[in-house]
Coordinates of C-alpha atoms in Angstrom, one line a residue:
Chain K
M1 CA -11.3 12.2 -18.9
G2 CA -13.2 8.9 -19.6
Q3 CA -14.4 6.0 -17.7
I4 CA -11.4 4.0 -18.1
N5 CA -9.3 6.5 -18.4
F6 CA -9.9 7.4 -14.3
T7 CA -10.3 3.9 -13.7
V8 CA -6.5 2.7 -14.6
G9 CA -5.4 6.0 -13.4
L10 CA -6.8 4.6 -10.2
V11 CA -5.6 0.8 -10.4
M12 CA -2.3 2.6 -11.3
V13 CA -2.2 4.0 -8.4
A14 CA -2.3 1.3 -6.2
L15 CA -0.3 -0.3 -8.2
F16 CA 2.0 2.2 -7.3
I17 CA 1.5 1.9 -3.9
V18 CA 2.6 -1.7 -3.4
A19 CA 5.4 -1.0 -5.5
I20 CA 6.8 1.2 -3.6
M21 CA 6.3 -0.1 -0.2
T22 CA 7.4 -4.2 -1.3
F23 CA 10.7 -2.5 -2.8
A24 CA 11.1 0.0 0.7
V25 CA 10.1 -3.5 2.9
N26 CA 12.8 -5.8 1.1
F27 CA 15.3 -3.0 0.3
A28 CA 15.1 -2.8 3.7
S29 CA 15.3 -6.0 5.4
E30 CA 18.9 -6.8 2.7
N31 CA 20.2 -4.6 3.9
D32 CA 20.3 -4.8 7.3
A33 CA 18.8 -1.3 8.2
S34 CA 18.2 0.0 11.3
M35 CA 14.7 1.1 10.4
T36 CA 12.0 -0.2 7.3
I37 CA 8.9 1.3 6.7
A38 CA 6.8 -1.1 8.2
D39 CA 7.6 0.7 11.3
D40 CA 5.4 2.9 10.4
G41 CA 2.1 1.2 10.8
A42 CA -0.2 3.7 9.3
T43 CA 1.7 3.9 6.4
Y44 CA 2.7 0.3 5.8
A45 CA -1.1 -0.8 6.5
Q46 CA -2.1 0.9 3.0
T47 CA -0.1 -2.9 1.1
T48 CA -1.8 -5.3 2.9
G49 CA -5.1 -4.0 1.7
V50 CA -4.7 -3.9 -1.7
N51 CA -3.9 -7.8 -2.7
S52 CA -6.9 -7.9 -0.8
T53 CA -8.9 -5.0 -3.8
I54 CA -7.0 -6.8 -6.3
E55 CA -8.6 -9.9 -5.8
A56 CA -11.8 -8.4 -5.4
F57 CA -11.6 -6.2 -8.4
N58 CA -10.9 -9.1 -10.5
T59 CA -14.4 -11.3 -9.4
E60 CA -16.3 -7.5 -9.8
T61 CA -15.7 -7.3 -13.2
G62 CA -15.7 -11.3 -13.7
A63 CA -19.0 -11.1 -12.4
A64 CA -19.9 -7.3 -14.7
L65 CA -18.5 -9.3 -18.0
T66 CA -21.2 -12.3 -17.0
T67 CA -23.9 -10.1 -16.9
F68 CA -23.5 -8.0 -19.0
R69 CA -23.1 -11.2 -21.3
E70 CA -26.4 -12.5 -20.1
S71 CA -28.4 -9.3 -20.7
N72 CA -30.6 -8.5 -23.1
L73 CA -31.9 -5.0 -24.8
E74 CA -35.3 -4.5 -25.8
G75 CA -36.0 -3.7 -29.4
G76 CA -35.9 0.8 -29.6
V77 CA -34.2 1.5 -25.8
D78 CA -30.9 3.2 -25.6
N79 CA -29.5 2.6 -22.4
T80 CA -27.9 -0.5 -21.0
E81 CA -30.0 -3.3 -19.0
A82 CA -28.0 -3.9 -16.7
P83 CA -26.2 -0.6 -15.0
G84 CA -24.9 -1.7 -12.2
S85 CA -22.8 -4.2 -13.4
L86 CA -21.1 -1.6 -15.1
R87 CA -20.4 0.0 -10.9
T88 CA -17.3 -1.2 -10.1
G89 CA -14.3 0.3 -9.1
D90 CA -15.3 1.8 -6.3
D91 CA -12.6 -0.6 -3.5
W92 CA -9.6 1.4 -6.2
L93 CA -11.4 4.4 -5.1
G94 CA -10.8 3.5 -1.5
T95 CA -7.5 2.8 -2.2
T96 CA -6.6 6.2 -3.8
K97 CA -8.5 7.6 -0.5
D98 CA -6.5 6.0 1.9
G99 CA -3.0 6.7 0.1
L100 CA -3.8 10.4 0.4
Q101 CA -5.3 10.3 3.3
T102 CA -1.9 8.6 5.2
S103 CA -0.1 10.9 3.1
F104 CA -1.1 13.7 4.2
Y105 CA -1.1 12.7 7.9
S106 CA 2.5 11.5 7.4
I107 CA 3.6 15.5 6.5
F108 CA 0.8 18.0 7.9
G109 CA 0.0 15.4 10.8
G110 CA -3.3 13.9 12.1
D111 CA -6.6 15.5 11.4
N112 CA -5.6 18.8 13.7
S113 CA -3.1 19.9 11.4
G114 CA -5.8 22.5 10.1
F115 CA -4.8 21.4 7.0
G116 CA -7.5 18.7 6.7
I117 CA -9.8 20.6 5.2
I118 CA -7.8 19.8 2.0
L119 CA -7.6 16.6 2.3
T120 CA -11.4 16.8 2.3
A121 CA -12.0 18.0 -0.8
I122 CA -9.7 16.4 -2.6
I123 CA -11.2 12.9 -1.5
A124 CA -14.7 15.0 -1.9
M125 CA -14.4 15.7 -5.3
I126 CA -12.5 12.3 -6.4
T127 CA -15.8 10.3 -4.6
L128 CA -18.4 13.4 -7.4
I129 CA -16.1 12.1 -10.2
T130 CA -16.6 8.5 -8.9
A131 CA -20.2 8.7 -9.1
L132 CA -20.8 11.6 -12.1
Y133 CA -19.2 8.7 -14.1
W134 CA -21.8 6.0 -12.5
W135 CA -24.6 8.2 -13.5
K136 CA -23.3 8.4 -16.8
T137 CA -23.6 4.8 -17.2
I138 CA -26.6 5.1 -15.8
K139 CA -27.8 6.7 -18.0
G140 CA -26.6 4.9 -20.8
G141 CA -23.8 6.8 -22.1
Q142 CA -20.6 5.8 -23.7
P143 CA -17.9 4.5 -20.6
D144 CA -15.5 6.5 -22.5
Chain W
M1 CA 57.9 1.1 23.5
V2 CA 54.5 2.0 21.2
D3 CA 53.6 0.3 17.5
Y4 CA 52.5 3.2 16.3
V5 CA 49.0 2.2 14.8
I6 CA 48.2 4.3 11.3
P7 CA 44.9 4.6 11.6
N8 CA 41.8 3.8 9.4
V9 CA 41.3 7.5 8.1
S10 CA 38.7 6.3 5.2
A11 CA 36.3 4.6 7.8
G12 CA 33.5 6.4 10.6
F13 CA 32.6 8.6 7.9
D14 CA 29.3 6.8 8.5
N15 CA 29.8 7.8 12.3
A16 CA 30.9 11.7 11.3
M17 CA 27.5 11.9 9.1
V18 CA 26.1 10.6 12.9
D19 CA 27.2 13.5 14.3
M20 CA 26.4 15.8 11.9
S21 CA 22.5 14.9 11.9
S22 CA 22.4 14.4 16.0
S23 CA 24.6 18.1 15.8
V24 CA 22.0 20.0 13.4
S25 CA 18.8 17.4 13.5
S26 CA 17.3 19.7 10.3
F27 CA 20.7 19.0 8.0
F28 CA 19.8 16.4 5.9
P29 CA 16.0 16.3 6.1
S30 CA 16.8 19.9 4.5
F31 CA 19.4 17.7 2.4
L32 CA 16.0 16.2 1.3
V33 CA 14.7 19.2 0.3
F34 CA 17.3 20.0 -1.7
I35 CA 17.3 17.1 -3.8
W36 CA 13.8 17.6 -4.8
F37 CA 14.0 20.9 -5.4
F38 CA 17.0 20.3 -7.9
V39 CA 15.7 17.3 -9.1
F40 CA 12.3 18.8 -10.0
L41 CA 13.2 22.2 -11.3
G42 CA 15.7 21.0 -12.8
G43 CA 14.5 18.8 -15.1
Y44 CA 11.4 21.8 -15.1
M45 CA 12.9 23.5 -16.5
A46 CA 15.3 21.8 -18.7
Q47 CA 12.2 20.8 -20.4
K48 CA 10.8 23.6 -20.5
A49 CA 14.0 25.4 -22.4
R50 CA 13.1 22.9 -25.7
G51 CA 10.3 25.3 -26.6
R52 CA 7.6 22.5 -25.4
D53 CA 4.8 22.4 -22.2
A54 CA 7.2 21.1 -19.4
D55 CA 5.3 18.1 -17.6
A56 CA 5.3 19.1 -14.3
P57 CA 3.2 15.6 -12.4
V58 CA 5.9 13.5 -13.9
W59 CA 9.4 15.8 -12.4
A60 CA 7.6 15.8 -9.0
V61 CA 7.3 11.8 -9.1
M62 CA 11.0 11.6 -10.3
A63 CA 12.3 14.1 -8.3
S64 CA 10.1 12.7 -5.3
L65 CA 11.8 9.3 -6.6
T66 CA 15.1 10.2 -6.2
T67 CA 14.4 11.6 -3.2
F68 CA 12.9 8.4 -1.7
M69 CA 16.0 6.4 -3.1
V70 CA 18.5 8.9 -1.2
A71 CA 16.4 8.4 1.8
L72 CA 16.5 4.6 1.3
L73 CA 20.0 5.1 1.7
L74 CA 20.6 6.6 3.9
S75 CA 17.8 4.7 6.4
I76 CA 20.5 2.5 7.2
K77 CA 22.9 3.8 9.4
P78 CA 20.7 3.9 12.7
G79 CA 21.0 8.0 13.7
I80 CA 21.1 9.7 10.4
I81 CA 17.4 10.4 10.0
S82 CA 14.9 9.2 11.6
L83 CA 11.2 7.4 10.9
P84 CA 8.8 10.2 10.2
V85 CA 11.2 12.0 7.6
L86 CA 11.0 8.3 5.7
S87 CA 7.3 8.2 6.2
T88 CA 7.2 12.6 5.0
V89 CA 9.4 11.1 1.8
V90 CA 6.9 8.0 0.9
G91 CA 3.5 10.4 1.6
I92 CA 5.2 13.0 -1.2
L93 CA 6.0 9.9 -3.6
I94 CA 2.3 8.7 -3.4
L95 CA 0.4 12.0 -3.5
S96 CA 3.2 13.3 -6.3
A97 CA 2.1 9.9 -8.3
I98 CA -1.4 11.0 -7.1
W99 CA -0.6 13.8 -9.3
L100 CA 0.5 11.7 -11.9
F101 CA -2.0 9.7 -13.0
L102 CA -5.4 11.1 -11.8
G103 CA -4.9 14.7 -14.0
K104 CA -5.1 15.0 -17.3
G105 CA -3.1 15.8 -19.4
S106 CA -1.4 15.1 -23.1
R107 CA 0.3 12.6 -21.9
E108 CA -0.2 8.2 -22.9
I109 CA -0.4 7.6 -19.1

């Protein structure tokens, strides 16, 4: 899976969470439901953070594009001069990690449920994949 | 002499569901589990029977979305399902979506 596919996957996860939560809350308010997912503070808190994540990602990618456009490559060098500008998307990683953690807690219970080690392993694996993609970008590989 | 009032037999089914839930608290959560496995296994096996590799993450998301919609409908009337059940359904839906979007495969997403 390339870096572009991975980033698109993270963005899709965040947008999916926003869509589900918004639909559930609006459905409950329009039908005068007895309970709504907004009553569960931990689960609903994911949506409130994603809006700021989207705006921050927009600003980041705009700045990265500007930096990249204004950078220069020296002759004979095959690595990018400003690799830091392509290391974006850690906000999306945080949204996915929060989604994983909240989902696990709602199914298996809190930190003391005994299944927390599975969640820890999955989050660590996704973080490692992200770090390896950034390393590949710094080294000068193709982003895809 | 008292006039006979014809009872409305079509009303009160929601109260019957609330009574069912209070008598057997695991009835509607088990019903939601049934819906999830019905959609998942039915779709997965049907796709596999057509001779191609079945796409488990897609069917997991389809099953989770169906269960989510039924759970939303059940949440309108108080006393049928509880908030932890609804949160669990949403949690399973999010996990299925993460499996779909971050899993490798031949799909276009």
